[in-house]
């Protein structure tokens, strides 16, 4: 099993960043029902105003190839489109659990 963790910083005012994060979270949480390779999805929006990262997702899939399939899936691409123009930084790590 592979754990896929991605963290995002969005651009804009705090209210704009929160709005983008909420929409993105909703779209991401719908993905396990749409993508067979995706075994689970957890999404958190930062609540600490002293920190600068806005959202993190933790997903699990059987293999790295399944992570790639999930990433290329049209439903995932539609979710990613929600943050177009708002994505500042992104950090990712994948590891075997």
XYZ file of N, CA and C in Angstrom:
291
model
N 0.858 -1.176 0.000
C 0.000 0.000 0.000
C 0.900 1.233 0.000
N 0.481 2.245 -0.766
C 1.240 3.489 -0.874
C 0.421 4.623 -0.267
N 1.062 5.406 0.570
C 0.437 6.610 1.112
C 0.966 7.795 0.307
N 0.041 8.614 -0.162
C 0.312 9.777 -1.015
C -0.118 11.008 -0.229
N 0.842 11.854 0.135
C 0.545 13.044 0.928
C 0.941 14.268 0.112
N 0.002 15.203 -0.020
C 0.253 16.433 -0.768
C -0.217 17.611 0.080
N 0.598 18.655 0.121
C 0.276 19.860 0.862
C 0.298 21.045 -0.094
N -0.656 21.950 0.068
C -0.798 23.088 -0.834
C -0.782 24.412 -0.084
N -0.202 25.418 -0.730
C -0.353 26.821 -0.351
C -1.116 27.475 -1.492
N -2.183 28.185 -1.155
C -2.955 28.891 -2.159
C -2.621 30.382 -2.114
N -2.942 31.073 -3.192
C -2.719 32.509 -3.267
C -4.034 33.239 -3.017
N -3.934 34.515 -2.665
C -5.114 35.337 -2.436
C -5.244 35.746 -0.984
N -6.356 36.385 -0.680
C -6.632 36.787 0.693
C -6.939 35.543 1.523
N -6.883 35.656 2.837
C -7.256 34.496 3.656
C -8.651 33.966 3.324
N -9.599 34.849 3.064
C -10.957 34.405 2.727
C -10.982 33.683 1.379
N -10.249 34.190 0.402
C -10.183 33.535 -0.916
C -9.517 32.180 -0.803
N -8.433 32.117 -0.039
C -7.726 30.844 0.134
C -8.622 29.821 0.817
N -9.398 30.251 1.782
C -10.308 29.338 2.494
C -11.406 28.845 1.547
N -11.932 29.725 0.717
C -12.976 29.348 -0.237
C -12.461 28.311 -1.231
N -11.259 28.529 -1.741
C -10.647 27.583 -2.667
C -10.417 26.249 -1.965
N -9.902 26.298 -0.737
C -9.630 25.078 0.021
C -10.909 24.275 0.262
N -11.995 24.943 0.609
C -13.264 24.252 0.865
C -13.783 23.558 -0.398
N -13.731 24.258 -1.533
C -14.204 23.663 -2.795
C -13.332 22.477 -3.190
N -12.021 22.635 -3.053
C -11.079 21.572 -3.406
C -11.283 20.362 -2.498
N -11.463 20.605 -1.208
C -11.687 19.512 -0.261
C -12.917 18.700 -0.650
N -14.006 19.376 -0.954
C -15.235 18.664 -1.334
C -15.026 17.797 -2.561
N -14.320 18.345 -3.555
C -14.062 17.590 -4.784
C -13.156 16.390 -4.512
N -12.136 16.583 -3.691
C -11.206 15.488 -3.382
C -11.901 14.362 -2.626
N -12.737 14.719 -1.664
C -13.402 13.685 -0.863
C -14.373 12.837 -1.676
N -14.799 13.333 -2.814
C -15.692 12.567 -3.690
C -14.937 11.561 -4.554
N -13.615 11.675 -4.630
C -12.845 10.855 -5.566
C -12.819 9.358 -5.281
N -12.740 8.893 -4.032
C -12.706 7.433 -3.835
C -13.899 6.704 -4.433
N -15.057 7.340 -4.494
C -16.235 6.713 -5.084
C -16.168 6.691 -6.614
N -15.269 7.483 -7.191
C -15.171 7.607 -8.642
C -13.942 6.921 -9.243
N -12.936 6.669 -8.409
C -11.673 6.131 -8.907
C -11.357 4.846 -8.144
N -11.448 3.718 -8.821
C -11.263 2.416 -8.168
C -9.890 2.266 -7.517
N -8.862 2.831 -8.123
C -7.504 2.672 -7.607
C -7.278 3.425 -6.295
N -8.129 4.367 -5.997
C -7.996 5.178 -4.789
C -8.727 4.491 -3.639
N -7.983 4.039 -2.656
C -8.556 3.276 -1.551
C -9.113 4.168 -0.450
N -8.508 5.333 -0.238
C -9.007 6.258 0.777
C -8.502 7.664 0.481
N -9.206 8.646 1.066
C -8.817 10.041 0.915
C -9.196 10.773 2.200
N -8.235 11.467 2.756
C -8.467 12.330 3.909
C -7.968 13.712 3.511
N -8.722 14.753 3.834
C -8.338 16.112 3.474
C -8.512 17.005 4.691
N -7.479 17.802 4.978
C -7.554 18.740 6.089
C -7.237 20.147 5.628
N -7.992 21.099 6.167
C -7.746 22.512 5.908
C -7.121 23.104 7.167
N -6.013 23.811 6.979
C -5.286 24.375 8.103
C -6.150 25.338 8.912
N -6.144 25.186 10.208
C -6.883 26.065 11.107
C -5.970 26.989 11.893
N -4.672 26.848 11.727
C -3.701 27.633 12.487
C -3.273 28.852 11.671
N -3.713 30.062 12.041
C -3.370 31.249 11.258
C -1.883 31.598 11.291
N -1.125 30.994 12.183
C 0.313 31.254 12.246
C 1.085 30.453 11.201
N 0.419 29.506 10.546
C 1.061 28.673 9.534
C 0.646 29.120 8.140
N 1.463 28.780 7.137
C 1.226 29.298 5.792
C 0.707 28.267 4.792
N 0.702 26.991 5.141
C 0.156 25.978 4.244
C -1.344 25.894 4.473
N -2.110 25.721 3.397
C -3.562 25.804 3.483
C -4.285 24.471 3.576
N -3.824 23.455 2.859
C -4.576 22.205 2.757
C -3.605 21.053 2.592
N -3.979 19.919 3.169
C -3.221 18.699 2.950
C -4.185 17.564 2.633
N -3.725 16.673 1.779
C -4.504 15.471 1.496
C -3.630 14.259 1.746
N -4.276 13.226 2.238
C -3.622 11.945 2.461
C -4.478 10.906 1.757
N -3.903 10.291 0.735
C -4.611 9.274 -0.036
C -3.833 7.972 0.038
N -4.545 6.876 -0.157
C -3.895 5.570 -0.196
C -4.335 4.811 -1.432
N -3.359 4.123 -2.028
C -3.576 3.278 -3.196
C -2.670 2.063 -3.045
N -2.953 1.017 -3.806
C -2.151 -0.209 -3.692
C -0.708 -0.026 -4.155
N -0.495 0.691 -5.269
C 0.836 0.823 -5.866
C 1.080 2.250 -6.345
N 2.320 2.565 -6.655
C 2.630 3.867 -7.262
C 1.966 4.004 -8.627
N 1.836 2.903 -9.341
C 1.128 2.945 -10.629
C -0.337 3.344 -10.414
N -0.935 2.886 -9.321
C -2.312 3.275 -9.003
C -2.396 4.760 -8.646
N -1.370 5.287 -7.984
C -1.326 6.728 -7.693
C -1.287 7.508 -9.005
N -0.488 7.030 -9.958
C -0.403 7.688 -11.268
C -1.744 7.622 -11.998
N -2.424 6.496 -11.910
C -3.738 6.357 -12.538
C -4.732 7.325 -11.911
N -4.735 7.412 -10.600
C -5.600 8.365 -9.886
C -5.282 9.791 -10.315
N -4.012 10.124 -10.386
C -3.608 11.489 -10.757
C -4.070 11.881 -12.156
N -4.081 10.926 -13.070
C -4.471 11.200 -14.456
C -5.973 11.086 -14.698
N -6.708 10.565 -13.735
C -8.143 10.331 -13.910
C -8.887 11.659 -14.146
N -9.859 11.677 -15.052
C -10.611 12.911 -15.331
C -11.276 13.542 -14.098
N -11.745 12.737 -13.168
C -12.366 13.289 -11.956
C -11.332 14.027 -11.111
N -10.120 13.482 -11.034
C -9.052 14.160 -10.303
C -8.642 15.431 -11.030
N -8.556 15.363 -12.349
C -8.196 16.549 -13.129
C -9.235 17.657 -12.962
N -10.497 17.298 -12.850
C -11.552 18.288 -12.611
C -11.391 18.938 -11.235
N -11.009 18.153 -10.242
C -10.761 18.707 -8.908
C -9.582 19.672 -8.946
N -8.508 19.275 -9.630
C -7.318 20.124 -9.740
C -7.656 21.438 -10.446
N -8.569 21.400 -11.403
C -8.957 22.615 -12.129
C -9.548 23.663 -11.188
N -10.110 23.234 -10.064
C -10.691 24.168 -9.103
C -9.648 25.082 -8.472
N -8.397 24.639 -8.433
C -7.360 25.461 -7.801
C -6.490 26.181 -8.831
N -6.815 26.036 -10.106
C -6.057 26.741 -11.152
C -6.120 28.243 -10.869
N -4.991 28.877 -10.938
C -4.930 30.302 -10.666
C -4.803 30.637 -9.192
N -4.891 29.636 -8.331
C -4.801 29.860 -6.886
C -3.662 29.070 -6.237
N -3.035 28.189 -7.012
C -1.995 27.322 -6.433
C -0.686 28.079 -6.316
N -0.203 28.215 -5.103
C 1.088 28.821 -4.858
C 2.160 27.747 -4.869
N 2.270 27.033 -3.774
C 3.254 25.959 -3.646
C 2.548 24.635 -3.440
N 3.285 23.565 -3.786
C 2.791 22.198 -3.608
C 3.969 21.340 -3.187
N 3.768 20.500 -2.197
C 4.782 19.534 -1.779
C 4.124 18.158 -1.729
N 4.860 17.121 -2.138
C 4.296 15.780 -2.211
C 5.317 14.757 -1.737
N 4.808 13.715 -1.106
C 5.626 12.566 -0.747
C 4.763 11.312 -0.898
N 5.358 10.254 -1.450
C 4.708 8.958 -1.571
C 5.612 7.928 -0.884
N 5.020 7.091 -0.057
C 5.822 6.055 0.595
C 4.996 4.811 0.844
N 5.683 3.693 0.941
C 5.038 2.406 1.193
C 4.724 2.269 2.671
N 3.503 1.805 2.936
C 3.108 1.572 4.333
C 2.876 0.095 4.556
